[in-house]
Short mmCIF file of C-alpha atoms (C1' of nucleotides) in Angstrom, two decimals:
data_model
loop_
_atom_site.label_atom_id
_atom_site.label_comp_id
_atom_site.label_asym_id
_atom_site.label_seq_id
_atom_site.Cartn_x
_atom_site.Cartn_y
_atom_site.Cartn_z
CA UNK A 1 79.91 122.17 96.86
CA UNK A 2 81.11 120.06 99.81
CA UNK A 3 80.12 117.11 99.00
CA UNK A 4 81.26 117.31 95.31
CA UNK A 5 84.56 118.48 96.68
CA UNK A 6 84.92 115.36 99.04
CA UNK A 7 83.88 113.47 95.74
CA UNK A 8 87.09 114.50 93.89
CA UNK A 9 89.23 113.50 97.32
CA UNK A 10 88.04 110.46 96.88
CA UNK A 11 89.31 109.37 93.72
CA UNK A 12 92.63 110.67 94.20
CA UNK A 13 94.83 107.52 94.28
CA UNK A 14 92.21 105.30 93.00
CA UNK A 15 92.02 107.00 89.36
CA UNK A 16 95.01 105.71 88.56
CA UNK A 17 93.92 101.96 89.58
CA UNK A 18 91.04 102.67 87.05
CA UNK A 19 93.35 103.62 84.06
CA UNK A 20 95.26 100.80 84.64
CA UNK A 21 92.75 98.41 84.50
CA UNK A 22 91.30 99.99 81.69
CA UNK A 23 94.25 99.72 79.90
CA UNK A 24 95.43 96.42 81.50
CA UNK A 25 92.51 95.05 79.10
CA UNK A 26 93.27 97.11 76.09
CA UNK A 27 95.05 99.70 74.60
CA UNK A 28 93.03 103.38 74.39
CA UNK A 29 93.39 107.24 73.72
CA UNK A 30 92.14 109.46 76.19
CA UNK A 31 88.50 109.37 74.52
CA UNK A 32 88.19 105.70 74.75
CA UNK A 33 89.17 106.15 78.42
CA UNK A 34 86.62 108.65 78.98
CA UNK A 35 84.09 106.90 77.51
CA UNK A 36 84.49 103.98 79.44
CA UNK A 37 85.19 105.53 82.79
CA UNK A 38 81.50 106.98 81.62
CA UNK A 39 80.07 103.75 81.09
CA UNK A 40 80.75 103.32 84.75
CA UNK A 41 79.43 106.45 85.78
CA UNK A 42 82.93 107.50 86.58
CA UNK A 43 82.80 111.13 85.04
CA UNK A 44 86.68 112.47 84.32
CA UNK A 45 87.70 115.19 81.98
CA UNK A 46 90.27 115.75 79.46
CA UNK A 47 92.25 118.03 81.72
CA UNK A 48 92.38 115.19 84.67
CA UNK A 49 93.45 112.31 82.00
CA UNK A 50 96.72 113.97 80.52
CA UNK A 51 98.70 114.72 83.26
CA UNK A 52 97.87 111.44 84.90
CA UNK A 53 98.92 109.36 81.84
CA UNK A 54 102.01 111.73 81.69
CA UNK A 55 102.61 110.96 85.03
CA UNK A 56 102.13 106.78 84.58
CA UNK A 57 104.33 107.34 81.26
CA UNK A 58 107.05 109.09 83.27
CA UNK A 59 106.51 106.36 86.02
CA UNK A 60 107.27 103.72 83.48
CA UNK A 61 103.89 101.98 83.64
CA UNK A 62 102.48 103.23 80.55
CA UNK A 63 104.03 103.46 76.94
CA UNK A 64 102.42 104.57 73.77
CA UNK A 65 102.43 105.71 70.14
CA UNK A 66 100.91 107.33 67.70
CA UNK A 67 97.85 106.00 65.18
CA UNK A 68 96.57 108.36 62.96
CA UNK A 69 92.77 108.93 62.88
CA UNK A 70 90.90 109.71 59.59
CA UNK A 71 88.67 112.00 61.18
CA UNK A 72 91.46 114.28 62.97
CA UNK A 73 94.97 115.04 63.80
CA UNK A 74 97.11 111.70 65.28
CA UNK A 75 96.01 110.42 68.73
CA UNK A 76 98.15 108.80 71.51
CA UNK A 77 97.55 104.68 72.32
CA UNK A 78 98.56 104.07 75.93
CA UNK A 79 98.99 100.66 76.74
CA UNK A 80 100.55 98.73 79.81
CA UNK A 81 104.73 98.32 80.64
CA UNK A 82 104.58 95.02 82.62
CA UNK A 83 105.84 97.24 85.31
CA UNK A 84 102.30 99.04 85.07
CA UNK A 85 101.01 95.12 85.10
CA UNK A 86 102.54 94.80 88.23
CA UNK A 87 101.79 97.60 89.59
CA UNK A 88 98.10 97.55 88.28
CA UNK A 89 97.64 93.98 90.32
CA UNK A 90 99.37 95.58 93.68
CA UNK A 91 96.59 98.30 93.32
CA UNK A 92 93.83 96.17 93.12
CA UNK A 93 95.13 94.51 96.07
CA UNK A 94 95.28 97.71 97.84
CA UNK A 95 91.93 98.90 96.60
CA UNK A 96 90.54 95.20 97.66
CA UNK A 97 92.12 95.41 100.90
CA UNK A 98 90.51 99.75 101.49
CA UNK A 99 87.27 98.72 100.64
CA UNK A 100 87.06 96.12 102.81
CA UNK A 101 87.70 98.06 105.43
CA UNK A 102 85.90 101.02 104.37
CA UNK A 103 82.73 98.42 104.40
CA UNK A 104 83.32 96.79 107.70
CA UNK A 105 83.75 99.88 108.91
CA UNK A 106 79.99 101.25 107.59
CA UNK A 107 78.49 98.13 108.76
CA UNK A 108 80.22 97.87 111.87
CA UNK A 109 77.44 96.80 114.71
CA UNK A 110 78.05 99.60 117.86
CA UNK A 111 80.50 98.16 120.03
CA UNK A 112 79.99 97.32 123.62
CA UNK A 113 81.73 99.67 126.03
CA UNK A 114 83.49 97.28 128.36
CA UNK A 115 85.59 100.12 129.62
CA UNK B 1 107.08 103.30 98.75
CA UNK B 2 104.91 104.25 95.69
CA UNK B 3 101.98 101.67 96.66
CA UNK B 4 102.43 103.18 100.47
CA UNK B 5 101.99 106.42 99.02
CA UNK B 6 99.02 105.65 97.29
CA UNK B 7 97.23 104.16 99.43
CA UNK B 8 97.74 107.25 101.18
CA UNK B 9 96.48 108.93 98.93
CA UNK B 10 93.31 106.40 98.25
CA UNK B 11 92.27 107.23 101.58
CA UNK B 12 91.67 111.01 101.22
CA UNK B 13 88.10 111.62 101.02
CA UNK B 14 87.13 108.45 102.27
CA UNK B 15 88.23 108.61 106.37
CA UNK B 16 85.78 111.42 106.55
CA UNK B 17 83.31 108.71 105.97
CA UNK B 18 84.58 106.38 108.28
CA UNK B 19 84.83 108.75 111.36
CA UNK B 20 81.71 110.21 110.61
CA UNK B 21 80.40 106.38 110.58
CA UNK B 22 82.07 105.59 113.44
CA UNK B 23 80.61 108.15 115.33
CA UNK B 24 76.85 107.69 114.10
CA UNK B 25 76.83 104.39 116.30
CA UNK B 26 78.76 105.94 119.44
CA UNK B 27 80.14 108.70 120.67
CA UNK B 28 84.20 108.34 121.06
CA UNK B 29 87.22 109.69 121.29
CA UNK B 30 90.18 109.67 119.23
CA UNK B 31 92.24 106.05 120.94
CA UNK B 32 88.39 104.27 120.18
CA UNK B 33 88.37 105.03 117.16
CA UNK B 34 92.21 104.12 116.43
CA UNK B 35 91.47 101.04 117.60
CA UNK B 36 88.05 100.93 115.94
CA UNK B 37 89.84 101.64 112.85
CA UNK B 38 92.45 99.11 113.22
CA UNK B 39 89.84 96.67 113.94
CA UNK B 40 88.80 97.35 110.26
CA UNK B 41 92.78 96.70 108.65
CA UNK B 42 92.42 100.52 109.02
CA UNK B 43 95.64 101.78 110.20
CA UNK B 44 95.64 105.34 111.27
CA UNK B 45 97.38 107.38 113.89
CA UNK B 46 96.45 110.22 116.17
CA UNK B 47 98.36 112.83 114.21
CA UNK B 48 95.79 112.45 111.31
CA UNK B 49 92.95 112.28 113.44
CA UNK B 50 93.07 115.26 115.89
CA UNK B 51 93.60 117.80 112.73
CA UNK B 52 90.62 115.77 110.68
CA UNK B 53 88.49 115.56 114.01
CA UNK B 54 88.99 119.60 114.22
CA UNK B 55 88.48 119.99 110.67
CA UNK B 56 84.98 118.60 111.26
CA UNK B 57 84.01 119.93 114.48
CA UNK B 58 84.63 123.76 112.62
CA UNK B 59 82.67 122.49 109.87
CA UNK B 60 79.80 121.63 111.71
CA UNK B 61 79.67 118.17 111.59
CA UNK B 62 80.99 117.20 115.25
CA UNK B 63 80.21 118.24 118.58
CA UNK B 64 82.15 117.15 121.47
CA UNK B 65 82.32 116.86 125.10
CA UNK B 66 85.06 116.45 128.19
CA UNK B 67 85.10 113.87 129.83
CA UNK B 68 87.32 112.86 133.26
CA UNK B 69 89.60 109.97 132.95
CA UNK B 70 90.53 107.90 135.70
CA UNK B 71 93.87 106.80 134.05
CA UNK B 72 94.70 110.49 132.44
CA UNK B 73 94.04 114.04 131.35
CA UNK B 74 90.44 114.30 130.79
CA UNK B 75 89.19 113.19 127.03
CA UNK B 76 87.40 114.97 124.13
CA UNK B 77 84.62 112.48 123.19
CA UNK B 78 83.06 113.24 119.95
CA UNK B 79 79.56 112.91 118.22
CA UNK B 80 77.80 114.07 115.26
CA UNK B 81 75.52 116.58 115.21
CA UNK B 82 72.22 116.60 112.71
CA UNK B 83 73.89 118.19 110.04
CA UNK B 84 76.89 115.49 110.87
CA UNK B 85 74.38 112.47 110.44
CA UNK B 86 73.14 114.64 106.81
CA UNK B 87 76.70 114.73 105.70
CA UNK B 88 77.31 110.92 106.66
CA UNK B 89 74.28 109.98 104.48
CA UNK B 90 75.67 111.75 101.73
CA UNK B 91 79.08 110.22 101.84
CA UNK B 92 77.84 107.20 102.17
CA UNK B 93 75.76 107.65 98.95
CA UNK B 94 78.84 108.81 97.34
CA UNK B 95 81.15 105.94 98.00
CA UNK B 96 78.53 103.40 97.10
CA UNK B 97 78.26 105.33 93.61
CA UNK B 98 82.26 105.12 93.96
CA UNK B 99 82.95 101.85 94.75
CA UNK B 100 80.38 100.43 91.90
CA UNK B 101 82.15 102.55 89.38
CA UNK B 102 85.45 101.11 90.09
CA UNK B 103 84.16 97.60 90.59
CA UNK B 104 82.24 97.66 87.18
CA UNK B 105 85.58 99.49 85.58
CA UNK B 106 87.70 96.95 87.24
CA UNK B 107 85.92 93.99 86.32
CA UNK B 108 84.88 95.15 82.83
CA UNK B 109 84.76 92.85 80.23
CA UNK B 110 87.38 94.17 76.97
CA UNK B 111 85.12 96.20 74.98
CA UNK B 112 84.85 95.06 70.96
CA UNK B 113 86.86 97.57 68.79
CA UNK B 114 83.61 98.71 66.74
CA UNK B 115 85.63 102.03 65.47
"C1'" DT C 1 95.13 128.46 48.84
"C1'" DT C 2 93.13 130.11 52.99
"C1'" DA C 3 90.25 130.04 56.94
"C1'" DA C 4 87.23 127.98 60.27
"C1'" DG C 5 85.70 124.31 63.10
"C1'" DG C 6 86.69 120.15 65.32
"C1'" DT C 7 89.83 117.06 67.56
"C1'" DA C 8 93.93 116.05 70.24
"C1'" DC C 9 97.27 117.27 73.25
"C1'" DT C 10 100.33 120.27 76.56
"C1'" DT C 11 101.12 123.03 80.42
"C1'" DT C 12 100.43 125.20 84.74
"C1'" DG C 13 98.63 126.49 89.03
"C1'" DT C 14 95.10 125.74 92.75
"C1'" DA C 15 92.68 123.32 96.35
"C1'" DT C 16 92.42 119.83 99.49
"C1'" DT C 17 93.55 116.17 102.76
"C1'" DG C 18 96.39 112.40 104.81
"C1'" DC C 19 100.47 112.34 107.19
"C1'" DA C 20 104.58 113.33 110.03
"C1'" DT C 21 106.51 115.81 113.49
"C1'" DA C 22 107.27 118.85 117.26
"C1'" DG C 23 105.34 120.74 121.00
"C1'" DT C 24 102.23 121.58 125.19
"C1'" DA C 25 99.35 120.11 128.98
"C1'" DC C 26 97.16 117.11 132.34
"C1'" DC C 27 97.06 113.11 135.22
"C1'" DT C 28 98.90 109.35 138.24
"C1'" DA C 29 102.36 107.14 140.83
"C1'" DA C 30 106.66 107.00 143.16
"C1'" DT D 1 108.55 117.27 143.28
"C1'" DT D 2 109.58 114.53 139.36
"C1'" DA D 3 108.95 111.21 135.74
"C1'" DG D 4 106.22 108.53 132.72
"C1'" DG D 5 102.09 107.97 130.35
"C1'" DT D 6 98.11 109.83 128.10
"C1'" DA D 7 95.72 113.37 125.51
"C1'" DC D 8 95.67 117.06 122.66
"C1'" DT D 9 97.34 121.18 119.57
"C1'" DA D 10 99.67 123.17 115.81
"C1'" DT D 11 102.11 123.33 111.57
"C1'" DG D 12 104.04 122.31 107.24
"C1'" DC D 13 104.83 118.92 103.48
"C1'" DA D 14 103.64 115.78 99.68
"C1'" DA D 15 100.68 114.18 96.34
"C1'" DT D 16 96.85 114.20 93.07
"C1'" DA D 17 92.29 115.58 90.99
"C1'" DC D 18 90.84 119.35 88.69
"C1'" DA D 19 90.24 123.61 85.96
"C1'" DA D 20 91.66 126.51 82.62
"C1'" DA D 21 94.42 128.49 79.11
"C1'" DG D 22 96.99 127.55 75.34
"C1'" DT D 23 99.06 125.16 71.10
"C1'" DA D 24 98.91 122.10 67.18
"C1'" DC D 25 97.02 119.08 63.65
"C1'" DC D 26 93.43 117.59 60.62
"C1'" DT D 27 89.32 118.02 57.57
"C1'" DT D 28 86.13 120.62 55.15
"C1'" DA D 29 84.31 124.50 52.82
"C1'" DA D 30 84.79 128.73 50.42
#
DNA sequence: TTAAGGTACTTTGTATTGCATAGTACCTAA
DNA sequence: TTAGGTACTATGCAATACAAAGTACCTTAA
């Protein structure tokens, strides 16, 4: 649907602020991620998280390693670089700075036409 | 830049939304709502918006209308049509969903490690 | 010991849109 | 008639969310 499709547009760029800060507060796997994105009523699949921390890990923002679980085979902990510190902070900025628009814009009053 | 880049990439999805709220208070064409835009701390140029404004029109969203220019080629001023103002409702919906999802993930308190 | 189910991860290709760029056309003024 | 400014058209690229198919590891049961 259109509207779904405009959906996933618009959390390209900005699901990567969310892992960030997610991890910026502590380390996860990708099922502790999705689980919290879902607290939030962020919904994200398995297929969406992997490449994107592969991507951050190739980036140098993320590292990780292994734990082993006792109910399954070993899972992945991401946590933070202080590059993807840094990097998490200039995104908030960023995302501050878009949504501020993006409201002023919404709740812009019409404007006079002086021309 | 990488933070250029994804801002870039923060806004797809979400100009839709701001044209289309643009043009719910006033019909315009494309240099009002650059400067509309840039009003906002939206920075956006005319060779994103004629393709985007297009894009909408064929989608049913936009009508539009010439009009004569006493300082130039005649203009293209656009306006939303009823399914336009439908579609701008929904978007709006969306990005308030949106925007409380990444607040609450952003601000999120570090969840206890009950596993 | 083997097999099945569950969990975890990898890989790849598609769809979509913001953006940059090159080009065309119309208008006014000199 | 020409040049500059304004307005618009067209096209291709880059980047990421997503879907889907596949592989691998672990536990449990037979």
């Amino acid at each position: 649907m259109k509207i779904e499709n405009t959906k996933a547009q618009m959390r390209k760029g900005l699901l990567e602020l969310c892992i960030l800060s997610l991890l910026a507060q502590k380390d996860a796997y990708v099922s502790d991620l999705i689980f919290d994105l879902k607290q939030s009523q962020m919904i994200v699949v398995e297929g969406t998280l992997y490449p994107l921390l592969t991507r951050l890990k190739n980036a140098g923002l993320l590292n990780y390693r292994w734990e082993e679980s006792k109910t399954g085979p070993p899972r992945k902990y991401y946590g933070l670089t202080d590059e993807g510190k840094k990097v998490q902070q200039e995104l908030l900025q960023s995302w501050d700075e878009l949504h501020q628009a993006i409201d002023h814009i919404i709740h812009a009053k019409p404007r006079t036409n002086l021309k």
